[in-house]
Short mmCIF file of C-alpha atoms in Angstrom, two decimals:
data_model
loop_
_atom_site.label_atom_id
_atom_site.label_comp_id
_atom_site.label_asym_id
_atom_site.label_seq_id
_atom_site.Cartn_x
_atom_site.Cartn_y
_atom_site.Cartn_z
CA MET A 46 0.00 0.00 0.00
CA GLN A 47 1.39 3.38 -1.00
CA ALA A 48 1.90 5.80 1.89
CA LYS A 49 2.56 9.52 2.08
CA ILE A 50 5.60 9.96 4.30
CA LEU A 51 7.05 13.13 5.78
CA ILE A 52 10.78 13.20 6.57
CA VAL A 53 11.74 15.70 9.29
CA ASP A 54 15.52 16.01 9.67
CA ASP A 55 17.98 18.89 9.71
CA GLU A 56 20.62 16.84 7.86
CA PRO A 57 20.11 16.99 4.06
CA ALA A 58 22.12 13.79 3.55
CA ILE A 59 19.83 11.79 5.86
CA ARG A 60 16.74 13.19 4.16
CA HIS A 61 18.17 12.19 0.79
CA VAL A 62 18.92 8.61 1.92
CA LEU A 63 15.47 8.12 3.44
CA GLN A 64 13.75 9.67 0.46
CA ARG A 65 15.59 7.38 -1.95
CA GLN A 66 14.75 4.26 0.10
CA LEU A 67 11.08 5.20 0.48
CA ARG A 68 10.59 6.03 -3.18
CA ARG A 69 12.21 2.72 -4.11
CA LEU A 70 9.53 1.08 -1.97
CA GLY A 71 6.85 2.95 -3.92
CA HIS A 72 5.88 5.61 -1.38
CA LEU A 73 5.32 9.35 -1.77
CA THR A 74 7.69 11.56 0.22
CA LEU A 75 7.77 15.08 1.57
CA GLU A 76 10.54 16.65 3.61
CA THR A 77 11.33 19.54 5.90
CA ASP A 78 14.00 20.53 8.44
CA THR A 79 11.79 22.26 11.05
CA GLY A 80 9.11 21.10 13.46
CA GLN A 81 6.73 24.00 12.88
CA THR A 82 6.74 23.43 9.14
CA ALA A 83 6.12 19.71 9.73
CA LEU A 84 3.07 20.46 11.90
CA GLN A 85 1.72 22.84 9.27
CA MET A 86 2.17 20.20 6.56
CA MET A 87 0.29 17.68 8.71
CA ALA A 88 -2.53 20.21 9.10
CA ASP A 89 -2.70 20.99 5.37
CA GLN A 90 -2.75 17.39 4.12
CA GLU A 91 -3.07 13.85 5.39
CA ILE A 92 0.36 12.45 6.23
CA ASP A 93 0.43 8.72 6.90
CA VAL A 94 3.86 8.47 8.54
CA ALA A 95 6.34 11.08 9.80
CA LEU A 96 9.99 10.09 10.27
CA VAL A 97 11.19 12.54 12.92
CA ASP A 98 14.82 13.13 13.89
CA LEU A 99 15.12 13.02 17.68
CA ASN A 100 17.97 15.54 17.84
CA LEU A 101 16.34 18.06 15.55
CA HIS A 102 18.38 21.26 15.65
CA ALA A 103 15.89 23.48 13.88
CA PRO A 104 15.83 27.30 13.79
CA ASP A 105 12.40 27.29 15.45
CA GLY A 106 13.86 25.53 18.52
CA MET A 107 11.50 22.52 18.35
CA ASP A 108 13.24 19.20 18.90
CA GLY A 109 11.99 15.78 17.83
CA LEU A 110 10.26 14.91 21.11
CA ALA A 111 8.35 18.19 21.14
CA LEU A 112 7.25 17.60 17.54
CA ILE A 113 6.10 14.05 18.25
CA THR A 114 4.19 15.25 21.33
CA GLN A 115 2.37 17.99 19.43
CA ALA A 116 1.74 15.79 16.40
CA ALA A 117 0.11 13.13 18.60
CA ALA A 118 -2.41 15.72 19.78
CA ARG A 119 -2.90 17.70 16.56
CA SER A 120 -2.60 14.96 13.92
CA PRO A 121 -3.41 11.65 15.66
CA ARG A 122 -3.83 9.74 12.37
CA THR A 123 -0.19 10.41 11.48
CA ARG A 124 2.13 7.70 12.81
CA CYS A 125 5.31 9.40 14.05
CA VAL A 126 8.51 7.36 14.02
CA MET A 127 11.53 8.55 15.98
CA VAL A 128 14.82 8.45 14.07
CA THR A 129 17.93 8.70 16.22
CA GLY A 130 21.65 8.18 15.86
CA SER A 131 22.35 7.70 19.56
CA GLY A 132 21.14 4.13 19.87
CA GLN A 133 20.17 4.72 23.51
CA PRO A 134 17.18 2.64 24.75
CA ASP A 135 16.10 5.54 26.99
CA ASP A 136 15.65 7.74 23.91
CA ALA A 137 13.40 5.15 22.28
CA TRP A 138 11.32 4.66 25.41
CA GLN A 139 10.93 8.42 25.91
CA ALA A 140 9.71 8.82 22.33
CA LEU A 141 7.26 5.93 22.69
CA SER A 142 5.94 7.42 25.93
CA VAL A 143 4.95 10.69 24.21
CA GLY A 144 3.21 9.00 21.30
CA ALA A 145 5.79 7.70 18.82
CA PHE A 146 4.69 4.62 16.87
CA ASP A 147 8.17 3.12 16.64
CA TYR A 148 11.82 4.10 16.25
CA LEU A 149 14.73 3.69 13.84
CA TYR A 150 18.48 4.06 14.28
CA LYS A 151 20.42 6.01 11.66
CA PRO A 152 22.45 6.35 9.55
CA ASP A 153 22.33 2.68 8.47
CA ILE A 154 18.58 2.15 8.15
CA ASP A 155 17.82 -1.29 6.75
CA GLY A 156 15.41 -1.22 3.82
CA ASP A 157 13.53 -4.34 4.97
CA VAL A 158 13.09 -2.89 8.46
CA LEU A 159 11.81 0.37 6.98
CA ASP A 160 9.41 -1.49 4.68
CA ASP A 161 8.03 -3.54 7.57
CA LEU A 162 7.58 -0.44 9.71
CA ILE A 163 5.60 1.38 7.01
CA GLU A 164 3.41 -1.67 6.45
CA ARG A 165 2.61 -1.88 10.17
CA ALA A 166 1.84 1.83 10.30
CA MET A 167 -0.57 1.55 7.38
CA ALA A 168 -2.18 -1.55 8.91
CA TRP A 169 -2.76 0.49 12.07
CA LYS A 170 -4.41 3.25 10.05
CA LEU A 171 -6.80 0.78 8.44
CA ALA A 172 -7.51 -0.83 11.79
CA THR A 173 -8.66 2.48 13.28
CA GLN A 174 -11.59 2.30 10.87
CA ASP A 175 -12.62 -1.06 12.33
CA PRO A 176 -16.11 -0.88 13.89
CA GLN A 177 -14.79 -2.39 17.12
CA PHE A 178 -12.59 0.65 17.59
CA VAL A 179 -14.74 3.35 16.03
CA SER A 180 -17.68 2.34 18.22
CA MET A 181 -15.68 3.40 21.29
CA ILE A 182 -16.92 6.96 21.07
CA GLY A 183 -17.30 9.50 23.81
CA ARG A 184 -16.40 13.06 24.69
CA SER A 185 -15.64 12.60 28.36
CA GLU A 186 -12.08 13.06 29.56
CA ALA A 187 -12.03 9.46 30.81
CA MET A 188 -13.01 8.06 27.39
CA GLN A 189 -10.50 10.25 25.56
CA ASN A 190 -7.74 9.16 27.93
CA LEU A 191 -8.73 5.50 27.40
CA GLN A 192 -8.55 5.87 23.62
CA LYS A 193 -5.15 7.56 23.85
CA ARG A 194 -3.89 4.74 26.08
CA ILE A 195 -5.15 2.10 23.64
CA ARG A 196 -3.38 3.83 20.74
CA ARG A 197 -0.18 4.06 22.75
CA ILE A 198 -0.15 0.45 23.97
CA ALA A 199 -1.31 -1.34 20.80
CA PRO A 200 1.97 -1.08 18.80
CA LEU A 201 4.17 -2.19 21.72
CA PRO A 202 5.39 -5.83 21.90
CA ILE A 203 3.87 -6.42 25.34
CA ASN A 204 0.95 -8.22 26.95
CA ALA A 205 -1.89 -6.07 28.28
CA LEU A 206 -3.94 -6.85 31.39
CA ILE A 207 -7.38 -5.23 31.29
CA VAL A 208 -9.20 -5.00 34.61
CA GLY A 209 -12.60 -3.63 35.53
CA GLU A 210 -16.00 -4.50 36.90
CA SER A 211 -18.35 -6.80 35.04
CA GLY A 212 -20.01 -4.92 32.17
CA SER A 213 -17.48 -2.08 32.10
CA GLY A 214 -16.32 -2.93 28.57
CA LYS A 215 -13.12 -4.95 29.04
CA GLU A 216 -13.78 -7.07 25.94
CA ARG A 217 -14.44 -3.98 23.84
CA VAL A 218 -11.07 -2.57 24.91
CA ALA A 219 -9.43 -5.89 24.06
CA ARG A 220 -11.04 -5.87 20.62
CA ALA A 221 -9.84 -2.30 20.03
CA LEU A 222 -6.28 -3.28 20.97
CA HIS A 223 -6.45 -6.26 18.61
CA ALA A 224 -7.84 -4.12 15.79
CA LEU A 225 -4.86 -1.77 16.07
CA ALA A 226 -2.24 -4.52 16.30
CA PRO A 227 -3.66 -7.76 14.87
CA GLN A 228 -1.58 -10.84 15.73
CA GLY A 229 -3.94 -13.53 14.48
CA PRO A 230 -7.64 -14.18 15.14
CA PHE A 231 -9.38 -12.61 18.12
CA VAL A 232 -10.86 -15.30 20.38
CA ALA A 233 -13.13 -14.34 23.28
CA ILE A 234 -13.69 -16.94 26.00
CA ASN A 235 -16.15 -16.63 28.88
CA CYS A 236 -14.00 -18.19 31.61
CA ALA A 237 -16.78 -17.92 34.19
CA ALA A 238 -18.94 -20.27 32.11
CA LEU A 239 -16.32 -23.05 32.07
CA PRO A 240 -15.88 -25.60 34.88
CA GLN A 241 -12.57 -25.21 36.69
CA GLY A 242 -11.27 -28.56 35.48
CA VAL A 243 -12.00 -27.70 31.84
CA LEU A 244 -10.59 -24.17 31.72
CA VAL A 245 -6.91 -25.12 31.30
CA SER A 246 -7.72 -27.64 28.56
CA GLU A 247 -9.92 -25.11 26.77
CA LEU A 248 -7.21 -22.46 26.79
CA PHE A 249 -4.11 -24.56 26.17
CA GLY A 250 -5.37 -27.88 24.81
CA HIS A 251 -4.68 -31.38 26.11
CA ARG A 252 -3.46 -34.81 25.11
CA PRO A 253 -4.54 -38.22 26.42
CA LEU A 254 -2.21 -39.69 29.02
CA ASP A 255 -1.22 -42.55 26.72
CA GLN A 256 0.14 -39.98 24.23
CA VAL A 257 2.21 -38.02 26.73
#
């Protein structure tokens, strides 16, 4: 699927390398070296993915983290990817915590890794149109915070524990998470309806003793 990708980096050489790789993969590219211009471009047109340099030394004083933070609030359908040359895990975690979709280490950005990242970003965009996610509407602060948390957690390679009272919508949250980061079929099981001795077999399967 073709994507429109914005490259935000103050190094012309890095922009050139990324642009060449992305165009080879069949995507449309735009570029800028300042955060304010990037935000304006996101407001003027729909940008699918923004590759944002973490250490952005732009004349407007906006660094990569500030841009990702503002983009998450002002252009939530744009998936921002942090691009850094430091290779420090803390940098990646900080970017993810403010709304980044993923991260890349430069200058040697593998083409296959970049291709996979763009595919996942576009899959996320399509998933947000899934009825299971769209139906989670609401204007309250609590609902907006829940939706933000779902968007933030879904791309991460972690397990999510959803807790709440009966009827509060735990399965709907689970379906929304799955819609944003599908990893196979979604299977809902009513554990309360299964006898205790059957639950483990239902979840993990079983084999007769003579086959063990």
